[in-house]
Short mmCIF file of C-alpha atoms and ligand atoms in Angstrom, two decimals:
data_model
loop_
_atom_site.label_atom_id
_atom_site.label_comp_id
_atom_site.label_asym_id
_atom_site.label_seq_id
_atom_site.Cartn_x
_atom_site.Cartn_y
_atom_site.Cartn_z
CA MET A 239 20.96 -5.63 11.43
CA HIS A 240 17.50 -6.21 10.88
CA LYS A 241 16.88 -3.47 13.40
CA LYS A 242 18.84 -0.61 12.10
CA THR A 243 17.32 2.20 9.55
CA ILE A 244 18.18 1.96 6.00
CA ALA A 245 20.50 5.13 6.35
CA GLU A 246 22.36 3.17 9.46
CA LEU A 247 22.79 0.21 7.09
CA ALA A 248 24.16 2.41 4.57
CA ASN A 249 26.57 3.62 6.38
CA ASP A 250 28.10 0.08 7.73
CA LEU A 251 27.88 -1.00 4.24
CA LYS A 252 29.71 2.48 2.98
CA ASN A 253 32.35 1.81 6.04
CA LYS A 254 32.64 -1.74 5.13
CA LYS A 255 31.24 -2.87 8.45
CA ILE A 256 29.26 -4.95 6.82
CA SER A 257 29.09 -6.20 2.69
CA ALA A 258 25.51 -5.78 0.55
CA VAL A 259 25.71 -9.85 -0.06
CA GLU A 260 26.55 -10.55 3.94
CA LEU A 261 23.27 -8.46 4.17
CA THR A 262 21.35 -9.69 1.96
CA GLN A 263 22.15 -13.55 2.62
CA HIS A 264 20.92 -12.50 6.70
CA PHE A 265 17.55 -11.24 5.21
CA ILE A 266 17.25 -14.44 2.97
CA ASP A 267 17.68 -16.83 6.16
CA ARG A 268 15.56 -14.55 7.79
CA ILE A 269 13.32 -15.73 4.97
CA LYS A 270 13.68 -19.00 5.00
CA LYS A 271 13.89 -19.41 8.50
CA LEU A 272 10.56 -17.11 9.24
CA ASP A 273 8.36 -17.02 6.41
CA THR A 274 6.58 -20.68 7.13
CA LYS A 275 4.45 -18.76 9.33
CA LEU A 276 3.27 -15.70 7.61
CA ASN A 277 3.54 -16.88 3.79
CA ALA A 278 4.76 -13.04 2.81
CA PHE A 279 6.11 -14.07 -0.03
CA ILE A 280 4.87 -15.42 -3.38
CA THR A 281 8.50 -15.46 -4.80
CA LEU A 282 11.59 -15.49 -3.69
CA ALA A 283 14.15 -14.51 -6.20
CA GLU A 284 17.38 -15.72 -4.08
CA GLU A 285 19.93 -15.77 -6.90
CA LYS A 286 18.89 -12.67 -8.25
CA ALA A 287 19.30 -10.90 -5.15
CA LEU A 288 22.69 -12.43 -4.92
CA LYS A 289 23.70 -11.11 -7.77
CA ASP A 290 22.55 -7.74 -7.54
CA ALA A 291 24.13 -7.49 -3.81
CA LYS A 292 27.74 -8.15 -5.26
CA ARG A 293 26.52 -5.45 -7.85
CA ALA A 294 26.19 -3.59 -5.18
CA ASP A 295 29.37 -3.80 -3.26
CA GLU A 296 30.49 -2.51 -6.72
CA MET A 297 28.91 0.06 -7.09
CA ILE A 298 29.86 0.93 -3.13
CA GLY A 299 34.07 0.08 -3.94
CA ASN A 300 33.63 2.82 -6.78
CA GLY A 301 31.71 5.43 -4.56
CA LYS A 302 28.93 5.40 -7.05
CA ALA A 303 26.68 4.15 -4.23
CA THR A 304 23.37 6.36 -3.79
CA ALA A 305 21.44 6.15 -0.50
CA LEU A 306 19.71 3.07 -0.98
CA THR A 307 22.83 0.33 -2.68
CA GLY A 308 22.47 -2.41 -0.99
CA ILE A 309 19.45 -2.37 1.06
CA PRO A 310 16.86 -5.47 0.63
CA ILE A 311 13.34 -4.62 -0.32
CA ALA A 312 10.36 -6.34 -2.05
CA HIS A 313 7.82 -5.70 -4.62
CA LYS A 314 3.98 -6.10 -4.36
CA ASP A 315 3.43 -9.03 -6.43
CA LEU A 316 1.12 -6.45 -8.51
CA PHE A 317 4.51 -4.97 -10.25
CA CYS A 318 6.21 -6.00 -13.23
CA THR A 319 9.26 -7.23 -12.72
CA GLN A 320 11.15 -8.58 -16.04
CA ASN A 321 12.00 -12.33 -16.00
CA ILE A 322 10.47 -12.56 -12.59
CA LYS A 323 6.89 -14.60 -12.09
CA THR A 324 3.80 -11.62 -11.40
CA THR A 325 0.85 -13.05 -10.68
CA ALA A 326 -1.36 -10.25 -8.75
CA GLY A 327 -2.72 -12.75 -6.34
CA SER A 328 -4.10 -14.31 -9.50
CA LYS A 329 -4.51 -18.31 -10.91
CA ILE A 330 -4.96 -16.18 -14.28
CA LEU A 331 -1.74 -14.91 -14.08
CA SER A 332 0.08 -17.95 -12.75
CA ASN A 333 2.67 -18.60 -15.47
CA PHE A 334 2.96 -14.91 -16.38
CA ILE A 335 6.87 -13.97 -16.87
CA PRO A 336 6.78 -9.85 -17.78
CA PRO A 337 9.14 -9.37 -20.29
CA TYR A 338 10.22 -5.47 -18.65
CA ASP A 339 10.20 -4.08 -15.36
CA ALA A 340 7.34 -1.24 -13.56
CA THR A 341 8.96 2.16 -13.98
CA VAL A 342 9.00 1.45 -9.67
CA VAL A 343 11.08 -1.65 -9.82
CA LYS A 344 13.79 0.24 -11.89
CA LYS A 345 14.30 3.17 -10.20
CA LEU A 346 14.71 0.83 -6.93
CA ASP A 347 17.15 -1.15 -9.15
CA GLN A 348 18.93 1.87 -10.15
CA ALA A 349 19.36 3.11 -6.54
CA GLY A 350 21.13 -0.13 -6.08
CA THR A 351 18.12 -1.78 -4.11
CA ILE A 352 18.60 -5.61 -3.74
CA LEU A 353 15.05 -7.34 -4.58
CA LEU A 354 14.95 -10.05 -2.45
CA GLY A 355 10.89 -11.33 -3.68
CA LYS A 356 7.61 -10.76 -4.65
CA THR A 357 5.09 -10.85 -1.70
CA ASN A 358 1.74 -11.95 -1.69
CA CYS A 359 -1.32 -9.98 -1.71
CA ASP A 360 -5.22 -10.45 -2.69
CA GLU A 361 -6.44 -11.19 -5.43
CA PHE A 362 -5.73 -8.31 -8.09
CA ALA A 363 -5.61 -6.03 -4.96
CA MET A 364 -9.13 -6.71 -4.06
CA GLY A 365 -9.56 -6.63 -0.17
CA SER A 366 -8.49 -5.57 2.95
CA SER A 367 -7.47 -9.50 4.43
CA ASN A 368 -5.40 -10.68 2.24
CA LYS A 369 -7.41 -14.25 2.00
CA THR A 370 -8.47 -13.79 -1.75
CA SER A 371 -4.80 -13.91 -2.52
CA PHE A 372 -4.68 -17.96 -5.20
CA TYR A 373 -1.60 -18.51 -3.08
CA GLY A 374 -2.52 -18.36 0.47
CA ARG A 375 -3.87 -16.31 2.91
CA VAL A 376 -0.88 -14.37 4.92
CA ASN A 377 -0.71 -14.44 8.62
CA ASN A 378 0.05 -11.16 11.37
CA PRO A 379 3.10 -11.46 12.69
CA TRP A 380 1.29 -10.28 15.70
CA ASP A 381 -1.02 -12.61 16.41
CA VAL A 382 -0.73 -15.76 13.46
CA ASN A 383 -4.35 -16.48 14.00
CA THR A 384 -5.33 -12.53 12.51
CA VAL A 385 -5.05 -11.13 8.88
CA PRO A 386 -2.41 -8.77 8.13
CA GLY A 387 -4.71 -6.06 6.05
CA GLY A 388 -4.66 -6.18 2.81
CA SER A 389 -4.65 -6.25 -0.36
CA SER A 390 -0.50 -5.11 0.25
CA GLY A 391 -0.72 -8.28 3.22
CA GLY A 392 2.59 -9.58 2.39
CA SER A 393 4.26 -6.45 2.30
CA ALA A 394 2.99 -5.33 5.69
CA ALA A 395 3.32 -8.68 7.08
CA ALA A 396 7.18 -9.33 5.74
CA VAL A 397 8.19 -5.79 7.33
CA ALA A 398 6.78 -6.04 10.20
CA ALA A 399 8.64 -9.03 10.90
CA ARG A 400 11.29 -7.71 9.37
CA MET A 401 12.64 -9.78 6.80
CA LEU A 402 13.86 -6.77 4.67
CA LYS A 403 14.12 -2.67 5.31
CA GLY A 404 10.97 -1.99 2.76
CA ALA A 405 8.33 -3.17 0.38
CA THR A 406 6.18 -1.75 -2.07
CA GLY A 407 2.57 -1.92 -2.28
CA THR A 408 -0.47 0.03 -4.27
CA ASP A 409 -3.06 1.50 -2.35
CA THR A 410 -6.40 2.02 -4.71
CA GLY A 411 -8.45 2.34 -1.45
CA GLY A 412 -6.37 1.83 1.70
CA SER A 413 -3.98 -1.11 0.64
CA ILE A 414 -1.02 0.36 1.72
CA ARG A 415 -2.22 2.21 5.23
CA GLN A 416 -5.32 -0.30 6.39
CA PRO A 417 -1.96 -3.40 6.55
CA ALA A 418 0.50 -1.09 7.74
CA ALA A 419 -2.37 0.08 10.49
CA LEU A 420 -2.80 -3.46 11.12
CA SER A 421 0.90 -4.89 10.92
CA GLY A 422 1.94 -2.34 13.44
CA ILE A 423 4.18 -0.19 10.54
CA THR A 424 4.31 2.50 8.80
CA GLY A 425 2.89 3.25 5.21
CA ILE A 426 2.37 5.81 2.92
CA LYS A 427 0.11 6.51 0.07
CA PRO A 428 1.33 9.70 -2.00
CA THR A 429 -0.57 12.09 -4.15
CA TYR A 430 -2.02 10.45 -7.29
CA GLY A 431 -0.25 11.01 -9.71
CA ARG A 432 3.41 11.31 -7.86
CA VAL A 433 4.52 8.21 -8.29
CA SER A 434 4.46 6.47 -12.08
CA ARG A 435 1.70 3.71 -12.16
CA TYR A 436 3.67 1.75 -15.55
CA GLY A 437 4.20 -1.50 -15.17
CA ILE A 438 1.81 -1.96 -12.31
CA VAL A 439 -1.25 -4.13 -12.78
CA ALA A 440 -4.09 -2.43 -13.07
CA LEU A 441 -7.45 -2.33 -10.49
CA GLY A 442 -8.99 1.35 -10.91
CA SER A 443 -6.98 3.10 -12.96
CA SER A 444 -8.18 6.32 -11.04
CA LEU A 445 -7.55 5.81 -7.77
CA ASP A 446 -4.38 3.35 -8.28
CA GLN A 447 -1.19 4.57 -6.53
CA ALA A 448 1.87 2.89 -5.20
CA GLY A 449 3.89 3.89 -2.53
CA ILE A 450 5.67 2.44 0.14
CA LEU A 451 5.98 0.19 3.61
CA THR A 452 8.50 0.56 5.99
CA PRO A 453 9.37 0.00 9.60
CA THR A 454 9.45 4.40 9.90
CA ALA A 455 8.98 7.44 8.24
CA GLU A 456 12.93 8.15 7.85
CA ASP A 457 13.40 4.52 5.98
CA ALA A 458 10.12 5.84 3.98
CA ALA A 459 11.53 9.68 3.21
CA LEU A 460 14.11 7.71 1.43
CA LEU A 461 12.24 5.18 -0.68
CA LEU A 462 9.67 7.35 -1.47
CA GLU A 463 11.89 9.97 -3.00
CA ALA A 464 13.38 7.17 -4.97
CA ILE A 465 10.46 6.10 -6.49
CA SER A 466 8.89 9.57 -7.10
CA GLY A 467 8.69 11.61 -10.21
CA PHE A 468 7.23 12.35 -13.94
CA ASP A 469 7.11 9.12 -16.34
CA GLU A 470 6.58 9.98 -20.24
CA LYS A 471 4.69 5.97 -20.05
CA ASP A 472 2.10 7.26 -17.34
CA SER A 473 -0.29 9.37 -18.90
CA THR A 474 -1.40 11.16 -15.36
CA SER A 475 1.94 11.02 -14.05
CA VAL A 476 2.63 14.39 -12.74
CA ASP A 477 5.50 16.90 -14.04
CA GLN A 478 6.57 18.25 -10.68
CA PRO A 479 9.56 18.48 -9.03
CA VAL A 480 10.60 15.70 -6.40
CA PRO A 481 11.16 17.45 -2.99
CA HIS A 482 13.90 15.85 -0.96
CA TYR A 483 11.74 14.13 1.41
CA TYR A 484 14.43 13.12 3.91
CA ALA A 485 16.21 16.58 4.36
CA HIS A 486 12.98 17.82 5.76
CA LEU A 487 12.17 15.26 8.11
CA ASN A 488 13.76 17.57 11.25
CA ASP A 489 11.19 20.39 10.27
CA SER A 490 9.67 21.88 12.83
CA VAL A 491 5.59 20.76 13.62
CA LYS A 492 5.11 24.30 15.87
CA GLY A 493 2.91 26.20 14.62
CA LEU A 494 0.91 23.45 12.47
CA ARG A 495 -2.63 23.33 12.38
CA ILE A 496 -4.14 19.55 12.53
CA GLY A 497 -7.87 19.09 12.23
CA LEU A 498 -10.14 16.71 13.66
CA PRO A 499 -13.21 15.57 11.77
CA LYS A 500 -16.22 15.10 13.86
CA GLU A 501 -17.06 12.78 11.67
CA CYS A 502 -14.54 10.26 12.11
CA PHE A 503 -14.77 10.55 16.21
CA THR A 504 -18.21 9.19 16.91
CA LYS A 505 -19.46 7.17 19.53
CA ASP A 506 -19.34 4.27 17.07
CA LEU A 507 -15.76 4.28 17.22
CA ASP A 508 -14.29 1.99 18.98
CA ALA A 509 -12.93 3.80 22.41
CA GLU A 510 -9.61 2.14 22.38
CA ILE A 511 -8.78 3.08 19.13
CA ALA A 512 -10.06 6.53 19.70
CA ASN A 513 -8.13 7.06 22.70
CA SER A 514 -4.87 6.23 21.19
CA VAL A 515 -5.42 8.59 17.91
CA TYR A 516 -6.36 10.98 20.26
CA GLN A 517 -3.40 11.03 22.14
CA GLY A 518 -1.56 10.80 19.17
CA ALA A 519 -2.47 14.26 18.14
CA LYS A 520 -1.79 15.65 22.02
CA VAL A 521 1.27 14.20 21.30
CA LEU A 522 1.65 16.89 18.25
CA GLU A 523 -0.03 19.25 20.24
CA LYS A 524 2.93 18.97 23.13
CA LEU A 525 5.56 19.47 20.05
CA GLY A 526 4.08 22.60 18.90
CA ALA A 527 1.10 21.92 16.80
CA THR A 528 -2.37 23.08 17.38
CA LEU A 529 -5.81 21.29 17.34
CA HIS A 530 -8.75 21.72 15.42
CA ASP A 531 -12.25 19.98 15.21
CA ILE A 532 -13.47 20.18 11.26
CA SER A 533 -16.30 18.63 9.45
CA LEU A 534 -15.95 16.49 6.52
CA PRO A 535 -19.63 16.11 6.40
CA ARG A 536 -19.95 13.66 3.21
CA SER A 537 -16.90 11.39 4.48
CA GLN A 538 -20.36 8.13 5.21
CA LEU A 539 -20.84 8.63 1.10
CA GLY A 540 -16.88 7.01 0.81
CA ILE A 541 -17.48 3.22 0.83
CA PRO A 542 -20.85 3.35 -1.62
CA ILE A 543 -19.28 5.90 -4.55
CA TYR A 544 -15.62 3.92 -4.09
CA TYR A 545 -17.62 0.39 -4.18
CA VAL A 546 -19.09 1.70 -7.81
CA ILE A 547 -16.47 3.35 -9.33
CA MET A 548 -13.58 0.76 -7.91
CA PRO A 549 -15.61 -2.35 -9.60
CA ALA A 550 -16.66 -0.43 -12.78
CA GLU A 551 -12.98 0.81 -13.90
CA CYS A 552 -11.28 -3.01 -12.54
CA SER A 553 -14.30 -4.84 -14.37
CA SER A 554 -12.46 -2.86 -17.65
CA ASN A 555 -8.99 -3.37 -16.92
CA LEU A 556 -9.51 -6.90 -16.29
CA ALA A 557 -11.17 -6.92 -19.79
CA ARG A 558 -7.61 -8.03 -21.01
CA TYR A 559 -7.41 -11.17 -19.36
CA ASP A 560 -8.76 -13.52 -22.11
CA GLY A 561 -6.68 -16.36 -22.83
CA VAL A 562 -5.67 -15.06 -25.56
CA ARG A 563 -2.47 -12.80 -24.94
CA PHE A 564 -0.82 -13.91 -21.47
CA GLY A 565 -1.54 -16.04 -18.46
CA TYR A 566 -3.48 -18.71 -17.77
CA ARG A 567 -5.73 -20.83 -20.78
CA CYS A 568 -8.31 -23.01 -20.21
CA GLU A 569 -7.91 -26.94 -21.57
CA ASN A 570 -9.43 -27.48 -25.23
CA PRO A 571 -11.42 -24.56 -25.58
CA LYS A 572 -14.40 -25.14 -27.94
CA ASP A 573 -13.95 -22.20 -29.68
CA LEU A 574 -13.71 -18.14 -28.88
CA ASN A 575 -16.60 -17.86 -26.42
CA ASP A 576 -15.69 -21.07 -24.30
CA LEU A 577 -11.79 -19.95 -24.52
CA TYR A 578 -13.03 -16.72 -22.75
CA GLU A 579 -15.87 -18.11 -20.67
CA ARG A 580 -13.67 -20.74 -19.38
CA THR A 581 -10.48 -18.94 -18.93
CA ARG A 582 -11.97 -16.40 -17.43
CA SER A 583 -14.22 -18.42 -15.06
CA GLU A 584 -11.23 -21.15 -13.81
CA GLY A 585 -8.78 -18.03 -13.69
CA PHE A 586 -10.67 -15.74 -11.51
CA GLY A 587 -11.24 -16.04 -7.84
CA ASP A 588 -14.71 -14.88 -6.24
CA GLU A 589 -14.32 -11.62 -5.17
CA VAL A 590 -12.88 -10.70 -8.57
CA LYS A 591 -15.94 -12.50 -10.39
CA HIS A 592 -18.43 -10.41 -8.03
CA ARG A 593 -16.96 -7.11 -8.61
CA ILE A 594 -16.52 -7.62 -12.56
CA MET A 595 -20.57 -8.46 -12.31
CA ILE A 596 -20.87 -5.23 -10.44
CA GLY A 597 -18.50 -3.34 -12.69
CA THR A 598 -20.01 -3.99 -16.15
CA TYR A 599 -23.46 -3.82 -14.48
CA VAL A 600 -22.86 -0.18 -13.43
CA LEU A 601 -21.34 0.58 -16.84
CA SER A 602 -24.13 -1.07 -18.79
CA ALA A 603 -26.09 1.70 -21.13
CA SER A 604 -29.33 1.34 -18.96
CA TYR A 605 -27.48 2.11 -15.43
CA TYR A 606 -23.92 4.17 -16.38
CA ASP A 607 -26.63 7.94 -15.60
CA ALA A 608 -28.15 6.40 -12.22
CA TYR A 609 -24.81 4.47 -10.75
CA TYR A 610 -21.61 5.04 -12.20
CA LYS A 611 -22.37 9.06 -13.40
CA LYS A 612 -23.61 9.36 -10.13
CA ALA A 613 -21.03 8.40 -8.19
CA GLN A 614 -18.01 10.13 -10.40
CA GLN A 615 -20.39 13.48 -9.44
CA LEU A 616 -20.75 12.89 -5.67
CA ARG A 617 -16.71 11.92 -5.66
CA ARG A 618 -16.50 15.85 -6.48
CA LEU A 619 -18.14 16.35 -3.35
CA ILE A 620 -15.60 14.31 -1.33
CA TYR A 621 -13.28 16.36 -2.77
CA ASP A 622 -14.88 19.51 -2.40
CA ASP A 623 -15.19 18.69 1.43
CA TYR A 624 -11.30 17.95 1.89
CA GLN A 625 -10.88 21.33 0.07
CA ASN A 626 -12.77 23.48 2.62
CA ALA A 627 -11.11 21.53 5.34
CA PHE A 628 -7.66 22.58 4.03
CA LYS A 629 -8.60 26.00 3.70
CA GLU A 630 -8.63 26.05 7.82
CA VAL A 631 -5.97 23.49 9.14
CA ASP A 632 -2.61 22.09 7.49
CA ILE A 633 -3.51 18.04 7.89
CA ILE A 634 -5.75 15.89 9.49
CA LEU A 635 -5.76 12.85 11.77
CA TYR A 636 -8.03 10.39 12.22
CA PRO A 637 -7.77 6.59 12.69
CA THR A 638 -6.69 4.72 9.68
CA SER A 639 -8.70 1.69 10.22
CA PRO A 640 -11.97 1.27 12.25
CA SER A 641 -10.40 -2.32 14.21
CA VAL A 642 -7.78 -3.92 14.97
CA ALA A 643 -6.34 -6.75 13.22
CA PHE A 644 -9.58 -9.11 12.70
CA LYS A 645 -9.00 -12.91 12.88
CA HIS A 646 -8.60 -14.87 9.82
CA GLY A 647 -12.39 -15.85 8.67
CA GLU A 648 -14.09 -12.84 10.37
CA LYS A 649 -15.74 -10.62 8.20
CA GLU A 650 -16.97 -13.07 5.90
CA ASN A 651 -20.01 -11.18 4.68
CA ARG A 652 -18.58 -9.14 1.99
CA ILE A 653 -20.31 -5.45 3.15
CA SER A 654 -18.45 -6.05 6.49
CA MET A 655 -15.23 -6.38 4.67
CA TYR A 656 -15.73 -3.39 3.11
CA LEU A 657 -16.87 -1.41 5.57
CA ALA A 658 -13.38 -2.11 7.28
CA ASP A 659 -11.90 1.00 4.53
CA ILE A 660 -14.24 3.66 5.67
CA PHE A 661 -11.64 5.31 6.62
CA THR A 662 -9.22 4.84 3.38
CA VAL A 663 -11.17 5.31 0.22
CA THR A 664 -12.14 8.75 0.70
CA LEU A 665 -8.17 9.95 -0.06
CA ASN A 666 -8.14 7.38 -3.25
CA LEU A 667 -11.30 9.83 -4.06
CA ALA A 668 -10.19 12.88 -3.76
CA GLY A 669 -6.20 11.85 -4.54
CA LEU A 670 -5.07 12.85 -1.63
CA PRO A 671 -1.91 11.95 -0.02
CA GLY A 672 -2.07 9.94 3.32
CA ILE A 673 0.57 8.01 5.98
CA SER A 674 -0.32 5.39 8.69
CA ILE A 675 1.78 5.19 11.36
CA PRO A 676 1.79 2.70 14.66
CA SER A 677 -0.18 4.92 17.72
CA GLY A 678 -0.37 1.82 20.21
CA PHE A 679 -2.53 -1.37 20.74
CA LYS A 680 -5.52 -2.91 21.81
CA ASN A 681 -5.09 -6.92 23.40
CA GLY A 682 -1.78 -6.76 22.20
CA LEU A 683 -2.27 -5.69 18.59
CA PRO A 684 -1.38 -2.58 16.66
CA ILE A 685 -3.42 0.73 15.98
CA GLY A 686 -2.72 3.22 13.47
CA LEU A 687 -2.77 6.53 13.32
CA GLN A 688 -3.27 8.15 10.15
CA LEU A 689 -2.29 12.36 8.65
CA ILE A 690 -3.55 12.93 5.84
CA GLY A 691 -1.94 16.05 3.87
CA ASN A 692 -3.54 18.11 0.49
CA HIS A 693 -2.01 17.42 -2.28
CA PHE A 694 1.75 16.72 -3.22
CA GLU A 695 2.21 17.54 0.82
CA GLU A 696 3.75 14.13 1.17
CA THR A 697 7.15 16.06 2.87
CA LYS A 698 4.93 17.71 5.73
CA LEU A 699 3.52 14.10 6.17
CA LEU A 700 6.50 12.32 6.49
CA ASN A 701 7.95 14.75 8.53
CA VAL A 702 5.41 14.86 10.99
CA ALA A 703 5.33 11.04 11.34
CA HIS A 704 9.11 11.64 11.85
CA GLN A 705 8.28 14.10 14.58
CA TYR A 706 5.89 11.86 16.65
CA GLN A 707 8.32 8.49 16.35
CA LYS A 708 10.74 10.44 17.74
CA ALA A 709 8.55 11.48 20.97
CA THR A 710 7.05 8.02 20.96
CA ASP A 711 8.71 4.36 20.80
CA TRP A 712 5.42 2.26 18.92
CA HIS A 713 7.70 1.80 15.91
CA THR A 714 9.82 -0.02 17.53
CA GLN A 715 8.44 -2.76 18.86
CA ILE A 716 8.36 -6.21 17.10
CA PRO A 717 6.65 -9.00 17.37
CA LYS A 718 7.30 -12.38 19.91
CA GLY A 719 9.08 -14.06 17.80
CA PHE A 720 10.30 -12.15 15.10
CA GLU A 721 12.50 -10.07 17.41
N1 LIG B 1491 -9.61 -2.97 0.32
C1 LIG B 1491 -10.23 -2.32 -0.72
C2 LIG B 1491 -10.92 -2.89 -2.11
O1 LIG B 1491 -10.96 -4.12 -1.91
C3 LIG B 1491 -9.30 -1.59 -1.48
C4 LIG B 1491 -8.22 -2.20 -2.15
C5 LIG B 1491 -7.08 -1.59 -2.77
O2 LIG B 1491 -6.24 -0.58 -2.10
N2 LIG B 1491 -6.25 -2.42 -3.37
O3 LIG B 1491 -11.30 -2.77 -2.78
#
């Protein structure tokens, strides 16, 4: 059952080959059996899941089912879920039970999906390995000695191990696409403003965007359609109709112009990754697309710009965790300052503290112009580079990650961890959508190919990814021991 697509399962549910309760139980059993090896979940919502499955069976019985009714999913533990603990991977929110649902959570609930639980992530989504979570590291099902990527590592590992049909993630600098690549699955980060950020724990407000991790682009199309759309509760959500992504999956890619930026395929790039991604481009060429050399001249500025803007925004967003309103509070504070100081030093982990300090520094009166303002100005140039490229091509193709999954404990040096984001952060700076799909293996570990579209071109990305997956079988491979 866990190998079928969402559409196939929806069909089985409709034809009463299986009930939503049976399907839910199947996945809960898998999680209980398999997650001891992975630690992909922070919270399991078994009781609620089975209750919701009964409701799904009723919806199906009454002819009120949507394409997603009865389909088991999970949310990254950054999405507020009413009456279910939401930790953001942090000690400071270890006792936080939100009184409301994020818009994404509500939308999927209304569609009739079954929420199995909340997935592990880097603390406040800061990281590329999932090692910064207060709830322990997540293991990659392809090799449990390696990382699943981050920060949506729990969602990625859970999908890769087929413990559910799809999971949500957030992507501020690559946290959907990079773990998707390292875990051998499909992950889409939509255009900034496509999906409501309401009720998602904020990291970098001008960069954050929610999206979907699934085994295939076909599954992603169904889930992305359900969570997209305008929300008056998020002032940056864009009021544009949501296309029927699923209906366009089989559009022809004949004549599609694909750009390969020379800055992303340098001699420094791992040869096996370069070859796998290039062969991926050749597959699309065989389907009728044309390949073009392009340039994104300022892409190497992505990391320094991102690692000024993101800490600045997160230092401001994280000011709210003060021990007064919600979350962890230190014992017996002497006075208000002691309460703030000890709550925050005891509640936050090292990476979060590091970024709050950098962020506060670049926003301070004497350094604002030199760092924060300068980074914002340079950010515009990254945007311009992409817009210039999109005058020549329809989509852009390059690797998602410069390496395959690395070992736990590797990249202890902060800079080397930050450099893992080299191929992902520029999209967030420019607000563009991107999808990562599996394109091969190196030493038994998955390689991810990234497709980038102009704003609101998710339809095209899902279409091209689906055509690629029809022509290849990388996405059908399941890690040993999780079949
Ligand atoms: N790895 C990046 C970081 O550490 C991206 C995080 C994200 O997208 N949430 O900031």
